[in-house]
Short mmCIF file of C-alpha atoms in Angstrom, two decimals:
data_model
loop_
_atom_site.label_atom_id
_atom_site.label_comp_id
_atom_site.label_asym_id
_atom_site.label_seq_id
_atom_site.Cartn_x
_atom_site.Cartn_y
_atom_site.Cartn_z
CA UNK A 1439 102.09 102.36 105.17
CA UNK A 1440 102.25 98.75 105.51
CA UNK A 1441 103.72 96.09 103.06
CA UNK A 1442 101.26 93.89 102.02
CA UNK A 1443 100.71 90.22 100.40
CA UNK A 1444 104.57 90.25 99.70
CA UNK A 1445 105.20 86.49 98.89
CA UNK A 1446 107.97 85.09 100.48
CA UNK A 1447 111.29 84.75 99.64
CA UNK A 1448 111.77 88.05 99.35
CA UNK A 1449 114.51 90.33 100.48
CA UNK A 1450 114.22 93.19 103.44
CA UNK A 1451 116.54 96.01 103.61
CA UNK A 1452 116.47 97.15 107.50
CA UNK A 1453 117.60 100.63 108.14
CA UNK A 1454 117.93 101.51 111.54
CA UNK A 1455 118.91 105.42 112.28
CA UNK A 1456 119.32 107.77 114.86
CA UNK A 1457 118.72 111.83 113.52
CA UNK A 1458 121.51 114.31 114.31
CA UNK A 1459 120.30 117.05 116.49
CA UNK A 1460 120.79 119.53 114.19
CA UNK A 1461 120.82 119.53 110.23
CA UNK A 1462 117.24 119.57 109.31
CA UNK A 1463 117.77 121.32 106.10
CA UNK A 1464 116.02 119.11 103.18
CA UNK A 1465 115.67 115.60 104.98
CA UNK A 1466 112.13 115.23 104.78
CA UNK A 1467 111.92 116.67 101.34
CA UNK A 1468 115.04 113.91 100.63
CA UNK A 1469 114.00 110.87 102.66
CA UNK A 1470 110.04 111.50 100.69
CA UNK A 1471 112.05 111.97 97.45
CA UNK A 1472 114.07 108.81 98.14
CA UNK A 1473 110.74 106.69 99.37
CA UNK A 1474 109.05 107.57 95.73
CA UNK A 1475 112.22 106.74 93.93
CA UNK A 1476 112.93 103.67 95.45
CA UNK A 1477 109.62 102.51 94.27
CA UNK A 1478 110.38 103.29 90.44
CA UNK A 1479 112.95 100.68 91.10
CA UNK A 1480 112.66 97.06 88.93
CA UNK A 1481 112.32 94.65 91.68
CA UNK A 1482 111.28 97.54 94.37
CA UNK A 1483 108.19 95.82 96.42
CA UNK A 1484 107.44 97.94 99.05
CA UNK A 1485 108.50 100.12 101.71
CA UNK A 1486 107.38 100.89 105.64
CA UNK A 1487 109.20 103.63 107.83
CA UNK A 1488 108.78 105.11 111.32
CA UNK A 1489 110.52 107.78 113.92
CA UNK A 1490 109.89 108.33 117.01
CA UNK A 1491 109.81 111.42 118.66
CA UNK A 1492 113.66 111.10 120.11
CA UNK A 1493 114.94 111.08 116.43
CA UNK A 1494 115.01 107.07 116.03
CA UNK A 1495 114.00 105.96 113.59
CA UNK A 1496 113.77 102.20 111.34
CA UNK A 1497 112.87 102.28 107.55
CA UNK A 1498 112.63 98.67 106.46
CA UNK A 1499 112.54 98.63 102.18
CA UNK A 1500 111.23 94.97 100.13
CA UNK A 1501 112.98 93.99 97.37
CA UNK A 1502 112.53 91.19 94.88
CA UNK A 1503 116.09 90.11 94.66
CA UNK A 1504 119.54 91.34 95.67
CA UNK A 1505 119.86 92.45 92.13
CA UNK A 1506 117.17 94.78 93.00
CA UNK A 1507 119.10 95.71 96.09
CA UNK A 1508 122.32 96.44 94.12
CA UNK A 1509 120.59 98.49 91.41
CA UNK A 1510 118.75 100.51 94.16
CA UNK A 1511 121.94 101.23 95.67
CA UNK A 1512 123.60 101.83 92.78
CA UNK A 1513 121.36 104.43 91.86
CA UNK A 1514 123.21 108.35 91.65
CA UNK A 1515 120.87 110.52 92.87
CA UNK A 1516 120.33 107.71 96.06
CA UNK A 1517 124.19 107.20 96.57
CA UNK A 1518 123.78 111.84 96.63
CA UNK A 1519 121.19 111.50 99.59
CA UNK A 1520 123.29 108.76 101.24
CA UNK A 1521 126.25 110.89 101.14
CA UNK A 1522 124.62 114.05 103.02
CA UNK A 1523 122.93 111.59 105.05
CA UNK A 1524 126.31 110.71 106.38
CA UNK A 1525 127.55 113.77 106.80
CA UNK A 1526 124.69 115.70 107.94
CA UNK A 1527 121.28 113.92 108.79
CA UNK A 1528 122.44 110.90 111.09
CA UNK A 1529 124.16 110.52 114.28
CA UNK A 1530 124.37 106.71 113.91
CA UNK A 1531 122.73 103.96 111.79
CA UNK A 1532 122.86 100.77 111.26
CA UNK A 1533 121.71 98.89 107.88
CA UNK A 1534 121.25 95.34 107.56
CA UNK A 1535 120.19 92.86 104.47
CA UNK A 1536 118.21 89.95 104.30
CA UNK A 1537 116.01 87.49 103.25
CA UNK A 1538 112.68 87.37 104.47
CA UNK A 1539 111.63 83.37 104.35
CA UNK A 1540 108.10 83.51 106.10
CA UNK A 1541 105.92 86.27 106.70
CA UNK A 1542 102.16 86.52 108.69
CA UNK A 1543 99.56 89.36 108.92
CA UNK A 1544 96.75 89.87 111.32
CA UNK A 1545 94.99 90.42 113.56
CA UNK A 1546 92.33 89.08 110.78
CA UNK A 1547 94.33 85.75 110.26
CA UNK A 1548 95.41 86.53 106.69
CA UNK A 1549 99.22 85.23 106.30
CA UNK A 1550 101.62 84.43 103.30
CA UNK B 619 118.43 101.37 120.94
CA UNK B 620 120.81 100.28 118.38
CA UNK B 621 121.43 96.32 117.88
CA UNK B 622 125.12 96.72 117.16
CA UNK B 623 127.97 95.05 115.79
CA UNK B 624 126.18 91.90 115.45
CA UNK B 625 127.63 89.43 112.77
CA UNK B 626 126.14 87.93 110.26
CA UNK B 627 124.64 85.32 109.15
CA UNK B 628 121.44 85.64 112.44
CA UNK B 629 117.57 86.33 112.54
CA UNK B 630 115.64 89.35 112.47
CA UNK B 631 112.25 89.09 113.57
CA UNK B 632 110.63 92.50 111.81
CA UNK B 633 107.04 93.46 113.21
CA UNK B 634 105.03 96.22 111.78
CA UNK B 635 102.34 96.90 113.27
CA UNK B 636 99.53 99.92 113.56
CA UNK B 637 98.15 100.55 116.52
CA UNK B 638 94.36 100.68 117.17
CA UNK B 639 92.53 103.75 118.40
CA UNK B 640 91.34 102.90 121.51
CA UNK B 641 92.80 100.15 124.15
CA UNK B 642 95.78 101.73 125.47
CA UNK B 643 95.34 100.11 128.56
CA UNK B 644 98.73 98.00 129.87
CA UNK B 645 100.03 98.63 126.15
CA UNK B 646 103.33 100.32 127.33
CA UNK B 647 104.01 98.07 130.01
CA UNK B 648 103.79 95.23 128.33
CA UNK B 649 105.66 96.24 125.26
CA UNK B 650 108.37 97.14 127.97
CA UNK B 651 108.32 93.76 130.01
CA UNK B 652 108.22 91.80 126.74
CA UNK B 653 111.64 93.33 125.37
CA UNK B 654 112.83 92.88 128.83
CA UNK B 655 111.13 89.01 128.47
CA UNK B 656 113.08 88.54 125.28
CA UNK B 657 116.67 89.89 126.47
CA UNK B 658 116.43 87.02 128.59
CA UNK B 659 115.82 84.10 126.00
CA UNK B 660 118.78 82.36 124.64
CA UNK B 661 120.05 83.23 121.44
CA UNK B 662 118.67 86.81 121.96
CA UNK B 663 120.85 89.15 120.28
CA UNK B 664 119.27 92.81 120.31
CA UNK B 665 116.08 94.77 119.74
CA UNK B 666 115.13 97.84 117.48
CA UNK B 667 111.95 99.94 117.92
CA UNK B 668 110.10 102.95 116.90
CA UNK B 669 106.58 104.53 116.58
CA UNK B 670 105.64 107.40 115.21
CA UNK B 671 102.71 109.80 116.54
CA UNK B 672 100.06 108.33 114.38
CA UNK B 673 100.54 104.67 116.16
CA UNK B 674 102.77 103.12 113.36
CA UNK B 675 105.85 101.20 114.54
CA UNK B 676 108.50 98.59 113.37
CA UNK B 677 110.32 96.31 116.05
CA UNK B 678 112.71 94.37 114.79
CA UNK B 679 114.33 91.49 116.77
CA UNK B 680 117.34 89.75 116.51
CA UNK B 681 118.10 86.39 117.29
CA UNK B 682 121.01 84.08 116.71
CA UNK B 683 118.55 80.94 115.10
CA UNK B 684 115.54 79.73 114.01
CA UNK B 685 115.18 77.53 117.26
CA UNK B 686 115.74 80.77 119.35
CA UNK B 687 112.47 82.59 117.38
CA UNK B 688 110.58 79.23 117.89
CA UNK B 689 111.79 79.17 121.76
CA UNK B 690 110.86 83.20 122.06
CA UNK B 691 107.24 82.58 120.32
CA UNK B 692 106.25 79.55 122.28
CA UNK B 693 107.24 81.46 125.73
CA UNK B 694 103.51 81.53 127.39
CA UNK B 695 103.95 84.37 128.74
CA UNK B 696 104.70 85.76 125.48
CA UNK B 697 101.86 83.72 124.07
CA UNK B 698 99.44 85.66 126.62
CA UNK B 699 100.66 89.23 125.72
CA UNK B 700 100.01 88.12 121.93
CA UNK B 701 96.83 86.88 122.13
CA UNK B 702 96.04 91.18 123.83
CA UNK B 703 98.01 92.51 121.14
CA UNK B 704 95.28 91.02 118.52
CA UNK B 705 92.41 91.56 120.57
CA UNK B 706 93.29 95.06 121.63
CA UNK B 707 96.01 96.69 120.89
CA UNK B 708 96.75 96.42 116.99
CA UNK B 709 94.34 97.41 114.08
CA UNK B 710 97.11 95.52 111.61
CA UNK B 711 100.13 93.95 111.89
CA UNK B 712 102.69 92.67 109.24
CA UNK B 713 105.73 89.87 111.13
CA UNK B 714 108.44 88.44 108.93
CA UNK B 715 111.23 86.13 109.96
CA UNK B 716 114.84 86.95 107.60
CA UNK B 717 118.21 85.79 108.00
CA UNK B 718 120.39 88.87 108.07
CA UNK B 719 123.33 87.75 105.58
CA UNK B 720 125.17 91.18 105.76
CA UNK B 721 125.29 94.54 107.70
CA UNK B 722 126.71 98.21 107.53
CA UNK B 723 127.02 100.37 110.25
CA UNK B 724 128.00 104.39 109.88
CA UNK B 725 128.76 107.04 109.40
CA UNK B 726 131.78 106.63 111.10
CA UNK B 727 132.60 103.59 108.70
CA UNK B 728 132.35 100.33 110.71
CA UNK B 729 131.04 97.25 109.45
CA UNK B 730 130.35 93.81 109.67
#
């Protein structure tokens, strides 16, 4: 659930999406498929994802390096789910990459 | 709900975070009249947010500098409602500061 003891620099991938009303068919099969993918990926560090119940949703993906980034996107069967994503699973989104320079964990007082 | 058609290089401020159990007490409305806090700091540029039904949630803000974040944490008012989030409100948290260095937006094929 949460991405832990990442050391920083790192790199985020911030994907910020809003679920088309209809078009169900296979997205939660998909967006699970892509989640276990992405973390077969060299560089892949971790992964953390929530919707609400209006259909927003932000999936925010950890990467070692833009290489990573570029080989994850890269990847066919990923650049398959992005394509039906645009067509038929979002309304909107909104993805965003950077570089994640300091990071902090609590409430226990552990940071990085 | 969507931080759009920022451009890049600014800040994103991404908080993960899992609710605790009990202590719902003022949680909403203070989540609500810190985001309404924030929209009126300088170099405020936007705010993202879900939470699923199990308590998990990302927020991500986005700010134009590092001095704006710094400004935005040391706001005492903000200081007060952070010191309740680790007492009460959150079982685990995860906060990272990234400079976004380049963004998408879709499907309908903008970007900056």
């Amino acid at each position: 659930m949460f991405a832990r003891d990442l050391a920083p620099p790192y790199y985020a991938v911030i994907f910020s999406s809003q679920r088309a009303a209809a078009g169900d068919d296979d997205y939660e099969a998909t967006a699970q498929r892509m989640a276990d993918l992405a973390a077969t990926m060299p560089g892949y560090l971790g992964i953390e994802s929530a919707r609400n119940t209006e259909g927003f949703g932000i999936t925010v993906s950890y990467w070692k390096d833009e290489e990573s980034i570029r080989q994850w996107k890269a990847h066919l069967e990923h650049g398959q789910a992005q394509a039906r994503g645009k067509r038929e699973w979002y309304q909107h989104y909104e993805l965003r990459v950077a570089r994640v320079d300091r990071a902090y964990a609590g409430p226990e007082g552990r940071s990085s």
